PDB file of C-alpha atoms in Angstrom:
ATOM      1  CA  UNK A   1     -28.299 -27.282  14.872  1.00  0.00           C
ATOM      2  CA  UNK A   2     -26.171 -28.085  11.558  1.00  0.00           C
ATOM      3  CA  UNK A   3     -26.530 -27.684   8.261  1.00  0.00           C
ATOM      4  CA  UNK A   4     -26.403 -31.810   7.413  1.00  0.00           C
ATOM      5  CA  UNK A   5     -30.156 -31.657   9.704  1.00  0.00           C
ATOM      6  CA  UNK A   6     -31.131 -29.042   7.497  1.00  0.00           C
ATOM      7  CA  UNK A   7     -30.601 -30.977   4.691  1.00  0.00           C
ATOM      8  CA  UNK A   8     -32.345 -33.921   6.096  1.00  0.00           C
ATOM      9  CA  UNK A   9     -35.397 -32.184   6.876  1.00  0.00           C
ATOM     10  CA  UNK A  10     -35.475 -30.195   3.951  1.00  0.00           C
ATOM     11  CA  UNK A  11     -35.100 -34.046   2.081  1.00  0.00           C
ATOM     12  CA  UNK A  12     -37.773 -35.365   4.193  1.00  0.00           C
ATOM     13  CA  UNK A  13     -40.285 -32.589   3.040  1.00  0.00           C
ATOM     14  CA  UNK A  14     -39.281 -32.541  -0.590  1.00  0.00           C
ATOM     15  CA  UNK A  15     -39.449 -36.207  -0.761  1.00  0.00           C
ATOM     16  CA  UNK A  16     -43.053 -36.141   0.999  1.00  0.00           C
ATOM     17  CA  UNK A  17     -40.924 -38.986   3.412  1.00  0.00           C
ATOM     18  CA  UNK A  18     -38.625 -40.533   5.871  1.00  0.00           C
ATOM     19  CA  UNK A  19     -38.165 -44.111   3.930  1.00  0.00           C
ATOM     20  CA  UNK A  20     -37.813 -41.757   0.587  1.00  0.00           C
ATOM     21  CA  UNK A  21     -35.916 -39.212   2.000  1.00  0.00           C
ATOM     22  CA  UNK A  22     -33.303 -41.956   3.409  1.00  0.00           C
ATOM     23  CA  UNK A  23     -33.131 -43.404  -0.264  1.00  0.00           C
ATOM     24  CA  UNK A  24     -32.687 -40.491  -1.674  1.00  0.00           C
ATOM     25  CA  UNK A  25     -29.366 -39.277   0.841  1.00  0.00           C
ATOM     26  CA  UNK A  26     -28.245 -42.906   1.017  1.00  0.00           C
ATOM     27  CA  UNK A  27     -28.625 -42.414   4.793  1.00  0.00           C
ATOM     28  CA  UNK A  28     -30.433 -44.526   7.165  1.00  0.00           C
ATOM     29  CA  UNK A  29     -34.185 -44.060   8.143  1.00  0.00           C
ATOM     30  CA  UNK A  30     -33.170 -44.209  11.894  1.00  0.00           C
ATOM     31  CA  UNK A  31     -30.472 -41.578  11.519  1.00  0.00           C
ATOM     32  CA  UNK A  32     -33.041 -38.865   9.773  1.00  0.00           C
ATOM     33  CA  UNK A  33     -35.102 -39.452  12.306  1.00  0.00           C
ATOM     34  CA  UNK A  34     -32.312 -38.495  15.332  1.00  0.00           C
ATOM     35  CA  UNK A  35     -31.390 -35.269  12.992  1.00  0.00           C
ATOM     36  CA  UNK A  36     -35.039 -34.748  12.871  1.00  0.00           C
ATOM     37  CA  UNK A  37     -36.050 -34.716  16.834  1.00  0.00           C
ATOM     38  CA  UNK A  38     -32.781 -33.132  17.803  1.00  0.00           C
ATOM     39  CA  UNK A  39     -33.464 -30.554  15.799  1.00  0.00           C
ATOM     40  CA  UNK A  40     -37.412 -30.288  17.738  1.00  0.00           C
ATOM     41  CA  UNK A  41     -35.657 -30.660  20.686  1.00  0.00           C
ATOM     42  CA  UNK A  42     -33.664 -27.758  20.373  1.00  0.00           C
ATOM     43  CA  UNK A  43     -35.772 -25.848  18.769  1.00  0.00           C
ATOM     44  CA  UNK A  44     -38.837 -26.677  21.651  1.00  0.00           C
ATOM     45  CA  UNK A  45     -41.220 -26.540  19.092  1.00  0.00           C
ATOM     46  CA  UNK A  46     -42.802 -29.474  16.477  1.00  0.00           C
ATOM     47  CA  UNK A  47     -42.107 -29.536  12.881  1.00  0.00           C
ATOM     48  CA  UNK A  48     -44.349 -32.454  11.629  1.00  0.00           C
ATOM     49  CA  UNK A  49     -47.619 -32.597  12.458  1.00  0.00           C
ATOM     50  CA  UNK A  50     -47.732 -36.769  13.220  1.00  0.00           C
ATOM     51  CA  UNK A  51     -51.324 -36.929  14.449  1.00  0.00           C
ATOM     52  CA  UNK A  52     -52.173 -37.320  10.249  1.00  0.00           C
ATOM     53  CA  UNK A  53     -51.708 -40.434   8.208  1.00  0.00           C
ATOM     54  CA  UNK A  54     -49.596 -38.129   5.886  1.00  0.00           C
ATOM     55  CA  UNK A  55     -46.563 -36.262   6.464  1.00  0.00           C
ATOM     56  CA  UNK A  56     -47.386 -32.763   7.670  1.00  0.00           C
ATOM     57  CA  UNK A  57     -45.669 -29.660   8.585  1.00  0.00           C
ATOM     58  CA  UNK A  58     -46.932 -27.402  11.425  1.00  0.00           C
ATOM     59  CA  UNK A  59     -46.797 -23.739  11.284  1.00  0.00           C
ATOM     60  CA  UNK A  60     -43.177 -23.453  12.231  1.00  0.00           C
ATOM     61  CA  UNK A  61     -42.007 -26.753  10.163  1.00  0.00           C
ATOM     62  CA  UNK A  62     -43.127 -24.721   7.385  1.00  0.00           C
ATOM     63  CA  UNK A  63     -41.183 -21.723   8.646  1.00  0.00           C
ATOM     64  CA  UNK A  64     -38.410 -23.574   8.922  1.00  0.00           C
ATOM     65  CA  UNK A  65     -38.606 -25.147   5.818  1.00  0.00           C
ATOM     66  CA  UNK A  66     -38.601 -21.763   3.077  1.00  0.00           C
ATOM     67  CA  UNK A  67     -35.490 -20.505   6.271  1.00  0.00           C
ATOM     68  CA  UNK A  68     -33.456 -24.123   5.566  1.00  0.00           C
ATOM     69  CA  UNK A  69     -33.872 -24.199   2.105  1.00  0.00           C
ATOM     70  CA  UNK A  70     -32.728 -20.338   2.004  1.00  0.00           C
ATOM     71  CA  UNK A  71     -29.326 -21.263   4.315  1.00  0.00           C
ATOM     72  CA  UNK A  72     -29.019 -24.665   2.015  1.00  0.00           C
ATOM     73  CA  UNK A  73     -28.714 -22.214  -1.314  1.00  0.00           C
ATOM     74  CA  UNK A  74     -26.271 -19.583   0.267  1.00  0.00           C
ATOM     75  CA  UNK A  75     -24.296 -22.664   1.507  1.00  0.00           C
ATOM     76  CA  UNK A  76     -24.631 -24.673  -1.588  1.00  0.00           C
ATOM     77  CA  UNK A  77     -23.093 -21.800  -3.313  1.00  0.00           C
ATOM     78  CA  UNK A  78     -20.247 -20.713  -1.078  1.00  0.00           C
ATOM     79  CA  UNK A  79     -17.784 -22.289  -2.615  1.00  0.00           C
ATOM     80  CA  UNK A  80     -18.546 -20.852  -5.977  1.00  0.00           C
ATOM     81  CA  UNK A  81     -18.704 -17.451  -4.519  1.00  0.00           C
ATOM     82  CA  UNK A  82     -15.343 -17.974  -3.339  1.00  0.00           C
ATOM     83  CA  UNK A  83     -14.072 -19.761  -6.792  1.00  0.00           C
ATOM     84  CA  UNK A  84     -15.022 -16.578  -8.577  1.00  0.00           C
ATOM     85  CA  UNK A  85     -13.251 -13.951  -5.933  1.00  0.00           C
ATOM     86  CA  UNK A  86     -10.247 -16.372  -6.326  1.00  0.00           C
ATOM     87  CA  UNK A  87     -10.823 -16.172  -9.729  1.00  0.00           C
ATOM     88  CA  UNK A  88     -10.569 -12.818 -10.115  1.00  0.00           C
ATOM     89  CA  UNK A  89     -14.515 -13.146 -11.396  1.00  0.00           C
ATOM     90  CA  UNK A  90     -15.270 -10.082  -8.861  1.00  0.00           C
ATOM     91  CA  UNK A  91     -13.222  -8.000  -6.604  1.00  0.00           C
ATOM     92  CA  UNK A  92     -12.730  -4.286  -5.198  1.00  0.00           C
ATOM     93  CA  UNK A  93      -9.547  -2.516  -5.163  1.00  0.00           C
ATOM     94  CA  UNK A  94      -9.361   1.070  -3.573  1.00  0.00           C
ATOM     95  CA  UNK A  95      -5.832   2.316  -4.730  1.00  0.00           C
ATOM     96  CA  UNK A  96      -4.546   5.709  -3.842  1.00  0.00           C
ATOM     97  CA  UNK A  97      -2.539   7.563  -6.842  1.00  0.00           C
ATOM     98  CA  UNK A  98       0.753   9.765  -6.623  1.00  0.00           C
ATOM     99  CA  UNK A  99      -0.069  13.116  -8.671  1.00  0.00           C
ATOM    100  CA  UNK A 100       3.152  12.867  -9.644  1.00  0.00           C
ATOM    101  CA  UNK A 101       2.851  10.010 -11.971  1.00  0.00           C
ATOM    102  CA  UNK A 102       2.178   9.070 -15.816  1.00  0.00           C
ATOM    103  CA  UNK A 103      -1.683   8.665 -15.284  1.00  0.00           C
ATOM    104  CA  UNK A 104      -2.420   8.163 -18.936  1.00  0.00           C
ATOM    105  CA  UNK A 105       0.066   5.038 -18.805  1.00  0.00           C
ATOM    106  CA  UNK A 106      -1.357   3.938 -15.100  1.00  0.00           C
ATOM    107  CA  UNK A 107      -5.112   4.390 -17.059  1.00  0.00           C
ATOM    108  CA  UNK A 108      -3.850   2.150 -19.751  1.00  0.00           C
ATOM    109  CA  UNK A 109      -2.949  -0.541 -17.413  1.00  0.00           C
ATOM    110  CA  UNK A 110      -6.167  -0.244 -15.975  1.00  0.00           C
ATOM    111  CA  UNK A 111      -7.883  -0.771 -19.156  1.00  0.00           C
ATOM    112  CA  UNK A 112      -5.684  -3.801 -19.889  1.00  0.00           C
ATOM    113  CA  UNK A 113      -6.656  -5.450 -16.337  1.00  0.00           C
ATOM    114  CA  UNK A 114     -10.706  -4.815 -16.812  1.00  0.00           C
ATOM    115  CA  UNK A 115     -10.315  -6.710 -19.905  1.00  0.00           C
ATOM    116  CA  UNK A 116      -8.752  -9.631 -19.006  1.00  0.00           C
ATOM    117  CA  UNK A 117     -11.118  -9.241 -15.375  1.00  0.00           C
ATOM    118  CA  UNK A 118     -14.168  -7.114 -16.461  1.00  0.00           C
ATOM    119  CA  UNK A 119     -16.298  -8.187 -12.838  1.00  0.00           C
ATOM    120  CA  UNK A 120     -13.228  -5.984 -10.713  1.00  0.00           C
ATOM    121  CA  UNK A 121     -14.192  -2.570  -9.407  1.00  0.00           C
ATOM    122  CA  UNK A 122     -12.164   0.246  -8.118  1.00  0.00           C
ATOM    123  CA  UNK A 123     -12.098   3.626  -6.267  1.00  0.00           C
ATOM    124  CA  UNK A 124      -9.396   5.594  -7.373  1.00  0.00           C
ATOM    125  CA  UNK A 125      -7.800   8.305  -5.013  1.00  0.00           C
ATOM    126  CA  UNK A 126      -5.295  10.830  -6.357  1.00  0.00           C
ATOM    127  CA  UNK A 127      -3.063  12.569  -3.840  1.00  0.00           C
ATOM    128  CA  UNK A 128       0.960  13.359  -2.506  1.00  0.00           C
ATOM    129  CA  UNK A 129       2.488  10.417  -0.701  1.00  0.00           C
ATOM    130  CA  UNK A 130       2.313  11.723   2.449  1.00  0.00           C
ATOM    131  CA  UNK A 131      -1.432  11.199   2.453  1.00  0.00           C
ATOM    132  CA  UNK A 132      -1.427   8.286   0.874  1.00  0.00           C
ATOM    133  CA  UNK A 133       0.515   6.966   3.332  1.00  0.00           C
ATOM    134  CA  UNK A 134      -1.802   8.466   6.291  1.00  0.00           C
ATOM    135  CA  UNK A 135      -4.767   6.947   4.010  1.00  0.00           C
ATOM    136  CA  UNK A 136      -3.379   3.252   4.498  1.00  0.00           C
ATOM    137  CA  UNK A 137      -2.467   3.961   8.043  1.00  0.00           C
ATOM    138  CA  UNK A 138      -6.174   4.237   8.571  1.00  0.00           C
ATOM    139  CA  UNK A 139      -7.491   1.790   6.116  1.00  0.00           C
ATOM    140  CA  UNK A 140      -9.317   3.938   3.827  1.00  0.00           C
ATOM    141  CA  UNK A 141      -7.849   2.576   0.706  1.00  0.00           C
ATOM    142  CA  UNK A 142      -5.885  -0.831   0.025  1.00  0.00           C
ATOM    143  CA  UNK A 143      -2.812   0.448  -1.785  1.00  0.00           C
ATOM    144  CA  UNK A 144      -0.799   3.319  -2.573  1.00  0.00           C
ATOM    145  CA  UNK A 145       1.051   3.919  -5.437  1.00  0.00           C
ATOM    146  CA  UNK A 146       3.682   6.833  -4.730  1.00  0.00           C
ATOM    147  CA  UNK A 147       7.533   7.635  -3.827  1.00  0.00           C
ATOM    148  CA  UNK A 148       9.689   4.675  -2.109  1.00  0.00           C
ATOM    149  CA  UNK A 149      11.576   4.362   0.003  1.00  0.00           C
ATOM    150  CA  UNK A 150       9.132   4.361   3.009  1.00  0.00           C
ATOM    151  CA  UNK A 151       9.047   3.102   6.506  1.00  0.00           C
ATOM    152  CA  UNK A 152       9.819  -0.381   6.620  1.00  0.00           C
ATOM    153  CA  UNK A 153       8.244  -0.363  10.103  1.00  0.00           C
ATOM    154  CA  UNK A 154       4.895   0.410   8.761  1.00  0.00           C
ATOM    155  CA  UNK A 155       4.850  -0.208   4.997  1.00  0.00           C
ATOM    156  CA  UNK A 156       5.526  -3.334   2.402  1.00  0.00           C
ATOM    157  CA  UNK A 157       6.756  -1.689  -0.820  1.00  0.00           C
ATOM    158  CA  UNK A 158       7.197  -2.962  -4.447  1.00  0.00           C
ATOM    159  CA  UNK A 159       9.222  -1.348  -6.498  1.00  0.00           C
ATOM    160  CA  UNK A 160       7.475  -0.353  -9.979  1.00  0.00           C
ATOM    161  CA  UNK A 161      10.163   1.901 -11.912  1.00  0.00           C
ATOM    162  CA  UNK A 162      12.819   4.268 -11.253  1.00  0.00           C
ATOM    163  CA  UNK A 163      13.153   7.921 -13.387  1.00  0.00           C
ATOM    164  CA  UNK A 164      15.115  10.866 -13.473  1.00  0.00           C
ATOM    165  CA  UNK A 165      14.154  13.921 -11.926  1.00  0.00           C
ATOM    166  CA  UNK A 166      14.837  17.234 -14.506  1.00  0.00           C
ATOM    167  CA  UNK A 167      14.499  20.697 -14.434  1.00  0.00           C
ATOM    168  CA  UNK A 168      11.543  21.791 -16.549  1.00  0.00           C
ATOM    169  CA  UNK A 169      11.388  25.279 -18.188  1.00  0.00           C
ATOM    170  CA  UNK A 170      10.438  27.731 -20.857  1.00  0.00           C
ATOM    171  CA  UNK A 171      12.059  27.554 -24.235  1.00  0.00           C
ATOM    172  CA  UNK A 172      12.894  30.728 -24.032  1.00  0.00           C
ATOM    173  CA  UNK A 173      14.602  30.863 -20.279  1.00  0.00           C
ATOM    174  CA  UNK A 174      18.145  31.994 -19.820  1.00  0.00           C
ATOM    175  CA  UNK A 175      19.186  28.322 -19.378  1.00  0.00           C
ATOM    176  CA  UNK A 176      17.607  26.863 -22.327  1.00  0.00           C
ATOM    177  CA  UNK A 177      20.563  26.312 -24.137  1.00  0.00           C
ATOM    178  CA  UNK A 178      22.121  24.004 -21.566  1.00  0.00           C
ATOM    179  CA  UNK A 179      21.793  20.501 -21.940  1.00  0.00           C
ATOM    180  CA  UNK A 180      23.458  19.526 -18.350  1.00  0.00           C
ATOM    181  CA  UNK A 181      23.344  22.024 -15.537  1.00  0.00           C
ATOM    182  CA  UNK A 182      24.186  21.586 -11.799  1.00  0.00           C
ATOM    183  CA  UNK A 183      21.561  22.384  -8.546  1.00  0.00           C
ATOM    184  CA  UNK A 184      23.774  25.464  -7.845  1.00  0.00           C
ATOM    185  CA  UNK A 185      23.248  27.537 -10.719  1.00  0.00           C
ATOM    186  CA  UNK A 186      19.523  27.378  -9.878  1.00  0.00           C
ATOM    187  CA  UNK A 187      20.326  29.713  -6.682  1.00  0.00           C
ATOM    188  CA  UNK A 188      18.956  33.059  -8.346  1.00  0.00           C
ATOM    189  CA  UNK A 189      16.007  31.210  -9.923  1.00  0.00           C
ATOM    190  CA  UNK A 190      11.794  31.211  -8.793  1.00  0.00           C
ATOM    191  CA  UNK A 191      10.319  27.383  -8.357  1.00  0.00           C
ATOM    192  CA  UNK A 192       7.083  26.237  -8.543  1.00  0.00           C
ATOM    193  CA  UNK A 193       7.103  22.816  -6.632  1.00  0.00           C
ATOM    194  CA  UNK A 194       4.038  20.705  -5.267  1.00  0.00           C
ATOM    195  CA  UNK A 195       3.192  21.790  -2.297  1.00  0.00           C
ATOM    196  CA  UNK A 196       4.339  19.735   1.174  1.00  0.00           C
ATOM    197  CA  UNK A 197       2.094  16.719   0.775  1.00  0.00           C
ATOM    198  CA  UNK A 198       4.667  15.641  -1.650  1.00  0.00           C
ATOM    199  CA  UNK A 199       8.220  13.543  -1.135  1.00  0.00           C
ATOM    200  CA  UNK A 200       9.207  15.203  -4.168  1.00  0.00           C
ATOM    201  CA  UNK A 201       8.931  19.174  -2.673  1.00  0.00           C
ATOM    202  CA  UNK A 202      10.843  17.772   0.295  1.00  0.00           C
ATOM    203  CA  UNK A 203      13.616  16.137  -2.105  1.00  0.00           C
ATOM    204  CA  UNK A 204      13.904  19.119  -3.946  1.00  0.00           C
ATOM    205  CA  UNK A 205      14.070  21.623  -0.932  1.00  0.00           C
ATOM    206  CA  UNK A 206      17.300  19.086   0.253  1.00  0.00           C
ATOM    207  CA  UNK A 207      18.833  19.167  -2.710  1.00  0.00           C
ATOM    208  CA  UNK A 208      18.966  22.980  -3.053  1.00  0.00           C
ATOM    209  CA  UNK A 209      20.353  22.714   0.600  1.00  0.00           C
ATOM    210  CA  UNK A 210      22.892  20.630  -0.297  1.00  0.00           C
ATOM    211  CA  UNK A 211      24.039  23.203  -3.247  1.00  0.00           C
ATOM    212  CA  UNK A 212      24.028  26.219  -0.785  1.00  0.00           C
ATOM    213  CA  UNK A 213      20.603  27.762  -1.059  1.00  0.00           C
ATOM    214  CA  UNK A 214      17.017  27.551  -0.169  1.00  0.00           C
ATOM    215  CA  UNK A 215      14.647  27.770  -3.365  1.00  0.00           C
ATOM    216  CA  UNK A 216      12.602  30.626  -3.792  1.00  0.00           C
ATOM    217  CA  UNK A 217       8.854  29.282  -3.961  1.00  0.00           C
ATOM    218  CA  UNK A 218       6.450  31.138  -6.012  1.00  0.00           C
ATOM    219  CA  UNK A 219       3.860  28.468  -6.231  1.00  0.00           C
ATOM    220  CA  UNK A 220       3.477  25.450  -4.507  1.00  0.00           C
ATOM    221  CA  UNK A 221       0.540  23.493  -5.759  1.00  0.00           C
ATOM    222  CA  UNK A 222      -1.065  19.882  -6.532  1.00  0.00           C
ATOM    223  CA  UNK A 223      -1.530  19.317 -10.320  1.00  0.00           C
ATOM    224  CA  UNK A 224       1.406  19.082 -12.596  1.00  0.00           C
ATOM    225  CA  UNK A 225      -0.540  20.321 -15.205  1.00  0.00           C
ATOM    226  CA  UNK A 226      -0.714  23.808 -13.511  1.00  0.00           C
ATOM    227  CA  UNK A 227       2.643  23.888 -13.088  1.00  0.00           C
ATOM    228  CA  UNK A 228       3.043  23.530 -17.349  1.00  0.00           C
ATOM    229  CA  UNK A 229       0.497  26.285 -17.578  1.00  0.00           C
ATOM    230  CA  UNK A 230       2.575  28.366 -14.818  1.00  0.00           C
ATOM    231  CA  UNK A 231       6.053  27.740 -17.150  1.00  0.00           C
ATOM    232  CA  UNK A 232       3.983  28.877 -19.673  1.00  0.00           C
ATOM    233  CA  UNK A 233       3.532  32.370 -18.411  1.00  0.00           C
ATOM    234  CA  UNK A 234       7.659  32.211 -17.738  1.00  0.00           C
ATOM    235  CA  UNK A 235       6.757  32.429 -13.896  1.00  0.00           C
ATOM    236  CA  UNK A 236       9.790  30.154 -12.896  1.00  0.00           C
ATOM    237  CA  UNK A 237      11.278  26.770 -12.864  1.00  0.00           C
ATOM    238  CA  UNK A 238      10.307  23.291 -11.942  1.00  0.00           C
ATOM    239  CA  UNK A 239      12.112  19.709 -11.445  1.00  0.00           C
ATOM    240  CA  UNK A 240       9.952  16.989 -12.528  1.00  0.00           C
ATOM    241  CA  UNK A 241       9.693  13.338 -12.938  1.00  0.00           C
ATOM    242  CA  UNK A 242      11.146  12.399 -16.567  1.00  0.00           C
ATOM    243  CA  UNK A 243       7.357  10.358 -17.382  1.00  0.00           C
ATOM    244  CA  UNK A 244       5.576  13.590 -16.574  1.00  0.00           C
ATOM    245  CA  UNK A 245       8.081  15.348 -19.018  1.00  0.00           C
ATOM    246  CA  UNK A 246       7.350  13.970 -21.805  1.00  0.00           C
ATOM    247  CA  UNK A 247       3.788  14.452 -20.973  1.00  0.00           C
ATOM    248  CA  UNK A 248       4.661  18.408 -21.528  1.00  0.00           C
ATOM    249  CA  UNK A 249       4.188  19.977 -25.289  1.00  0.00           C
ATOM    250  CA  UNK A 250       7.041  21.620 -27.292  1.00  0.00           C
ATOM    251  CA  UNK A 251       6.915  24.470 -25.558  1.00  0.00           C
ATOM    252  CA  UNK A 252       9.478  23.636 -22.706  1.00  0.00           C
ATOM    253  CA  UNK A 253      12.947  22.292 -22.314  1.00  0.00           C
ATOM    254  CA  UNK A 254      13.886  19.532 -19.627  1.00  0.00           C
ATOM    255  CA  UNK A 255      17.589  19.503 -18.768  1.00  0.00           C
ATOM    256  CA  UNK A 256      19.720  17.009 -17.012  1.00  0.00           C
ATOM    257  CA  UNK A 257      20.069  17.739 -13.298  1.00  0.00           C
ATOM    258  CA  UNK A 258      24.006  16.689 -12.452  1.00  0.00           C
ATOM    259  CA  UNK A 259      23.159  15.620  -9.276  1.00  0.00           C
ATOM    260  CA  UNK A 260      23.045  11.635  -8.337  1.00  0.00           C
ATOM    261  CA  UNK A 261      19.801  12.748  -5.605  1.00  0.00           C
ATOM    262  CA  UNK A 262      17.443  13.752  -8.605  1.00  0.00           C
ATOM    263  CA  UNK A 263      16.189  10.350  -8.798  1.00  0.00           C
ATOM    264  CA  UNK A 264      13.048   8.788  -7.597  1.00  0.00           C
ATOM    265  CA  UNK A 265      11.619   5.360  -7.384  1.00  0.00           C
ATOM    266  CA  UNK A 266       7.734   5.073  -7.539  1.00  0.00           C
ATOM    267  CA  UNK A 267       6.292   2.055  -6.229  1.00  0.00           C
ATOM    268  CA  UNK A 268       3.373   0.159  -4.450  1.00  0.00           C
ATOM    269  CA  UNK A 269       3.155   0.186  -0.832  1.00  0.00           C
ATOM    270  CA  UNK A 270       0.503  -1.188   1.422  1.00  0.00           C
ATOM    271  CA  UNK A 271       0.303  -1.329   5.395  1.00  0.00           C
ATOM    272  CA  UNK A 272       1.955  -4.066   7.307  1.00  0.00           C
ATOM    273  CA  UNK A 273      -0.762  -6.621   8.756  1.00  0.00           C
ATOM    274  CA  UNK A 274      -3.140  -5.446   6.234  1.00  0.00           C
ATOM    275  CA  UNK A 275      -4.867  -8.463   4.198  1.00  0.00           C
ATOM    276  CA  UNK A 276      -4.676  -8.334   0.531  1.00  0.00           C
ATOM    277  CA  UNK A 277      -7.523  -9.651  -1.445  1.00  0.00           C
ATOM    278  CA  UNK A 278      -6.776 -12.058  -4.345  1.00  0.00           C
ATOM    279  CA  UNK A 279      -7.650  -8.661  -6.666  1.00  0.00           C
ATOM    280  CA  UNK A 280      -5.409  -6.982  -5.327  1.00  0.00           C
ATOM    281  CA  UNK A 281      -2.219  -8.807  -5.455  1.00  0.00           C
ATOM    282  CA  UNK A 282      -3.095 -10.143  -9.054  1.00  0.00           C
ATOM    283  CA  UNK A 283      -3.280  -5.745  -9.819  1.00  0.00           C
ATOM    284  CA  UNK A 284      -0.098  -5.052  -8.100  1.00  0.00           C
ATOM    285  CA  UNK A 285       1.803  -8.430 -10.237  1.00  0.00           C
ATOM    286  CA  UNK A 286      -0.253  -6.753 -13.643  1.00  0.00           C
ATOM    287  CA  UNK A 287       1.439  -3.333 -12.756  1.00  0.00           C
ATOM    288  CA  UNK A 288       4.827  -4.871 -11.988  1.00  0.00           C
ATOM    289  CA  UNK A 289       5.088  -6.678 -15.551  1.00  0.00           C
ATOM    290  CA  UNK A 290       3.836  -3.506 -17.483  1.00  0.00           C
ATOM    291  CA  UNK A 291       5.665  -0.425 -16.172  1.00  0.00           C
TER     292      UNK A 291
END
């Protein structure tokens, strides 16, 4: 069974005849007929009802009728369905978000896209990069926007932007003044860092290493925006991405870190092997041109 005897049986019915029907699909008579028995044949069972002058269905040719016509639409419109995925007409991203990012610009971008493709859903997922990462490894979201480098092994990665990491802290800290400072003279001081879901505790805790000390952690947590309430309270120091920064109010001084490992490089990164809707690689090329 195929859909062209389908669509000659369907034909024949509509046009209420063989001779029409064959007029009608430019096909000859003889030819319908084949497509017609075959189809009987395999089905064991007898669409028309010939014993009547006029063509007839029998119970299951009219069965088999509303079911062909049903399979001729969906197949009919197939290629349209797949014209407007292609076309970025519909589409479903799931992307998994660094916390450690400029959301209100990533937001913005987002806006931008559902204009130009309003029919594009998404399911966002805000987390460190280690779980993002474990959340492509097991397919529960598309892509992940966090830290790169990554493994090479496992990951594709695009690079989006690369920032400065500085020290963040109250106005009115000891070390305010400075405008430069080095990871050494941070020995004696309390840091609130994300906690160890994050690349960016990790690449702090190395650094300090490197400078002959292991930071004292008051706080680790998830949000950056607790840690600006924490500085608030003058319960310590953080290093932060430069976009999250200038995110902060007036009430805090970022310094230069001399030190070439405070810098990061955020990017997209999806799992090797994985397919990519159309969606989602026009969303990753939107993001590349706009941050």
């Amino acid at each position: 069974m195929d859909i062209k005897q389908m669509k000659y049986f369907v034909e024949v019915v509509n046009q209420n005849s063989m001779t029409n029907a064959s007029k009608s699909l430019y096909i000859a008579q003889p030819t319908i007929s084949k497509a017609i028995k075959d189809l009987e044949k395999e089905l064991n069972m007898t669409l028309f009802d010939r014993s009547k002058r006029q063509l007839a269905l029998t119970d299951a040719g009219r069965v088999f009728y509303q079911k062909s016509k049903e399979i001729l639409t969906l197949y009919n419109d197939l290629p349209r369905e797949v014209n407007s995925l292609l076309g970025l007409e519909t589409g479903h991203i799931s992307i998994g978000l660094s916390a450690v990012m400029n959301m209100n610009k990533f937001i913005h971008i987002l806006g931008e896209f559902h204009q130009e493709y309003p029919n594009v859903t998404y399911n966002l997922v805000e987390n460190g990069g280690k779980m993002i990462e474990t959340q492509l490894i097991k397919d529960e979201i598309d892509i992940g926007i966090t830290t790169i480098p990554v493994d090479q092994s496992i990951f594709h990665s695009v690079l989006l932007y690369e920032e400065e990491l500085r020290l963040v802290l109250n106005k009115e800290h000891r070390l305010a003044n400075y405008e430069q400072i080095n990871m050494s003279m941070l020995k004696e001081e309390d840091f609130i860092l994300f906690n160890e879901d994050f690349y960016l505790n990790d690449k702090i805790i190395e650094a300090a290493k490197n400078s002959g000390f292991v930071p004292n952690t008051i706080s680790k947590i998830s949000q950056w925006n607790f840690i600006e309430n924490l500085l608030s309270a003058h319960l310590g120091v953080s290093i932060l991405p430069e976009n999250i920064v200038n995110l902060l109010d007036g009430n805090f001084k970022s310094i230069k870190i001399d030190d070439p490992a405070m810098r990061w490089e955020l990017g997209v990164i999806w799992k090797k092997e994985k397919y990519l809707s159309h969606a989602t690689k026009k969303w990753i090329e939107f993001m590349k041109q706009r941050l």
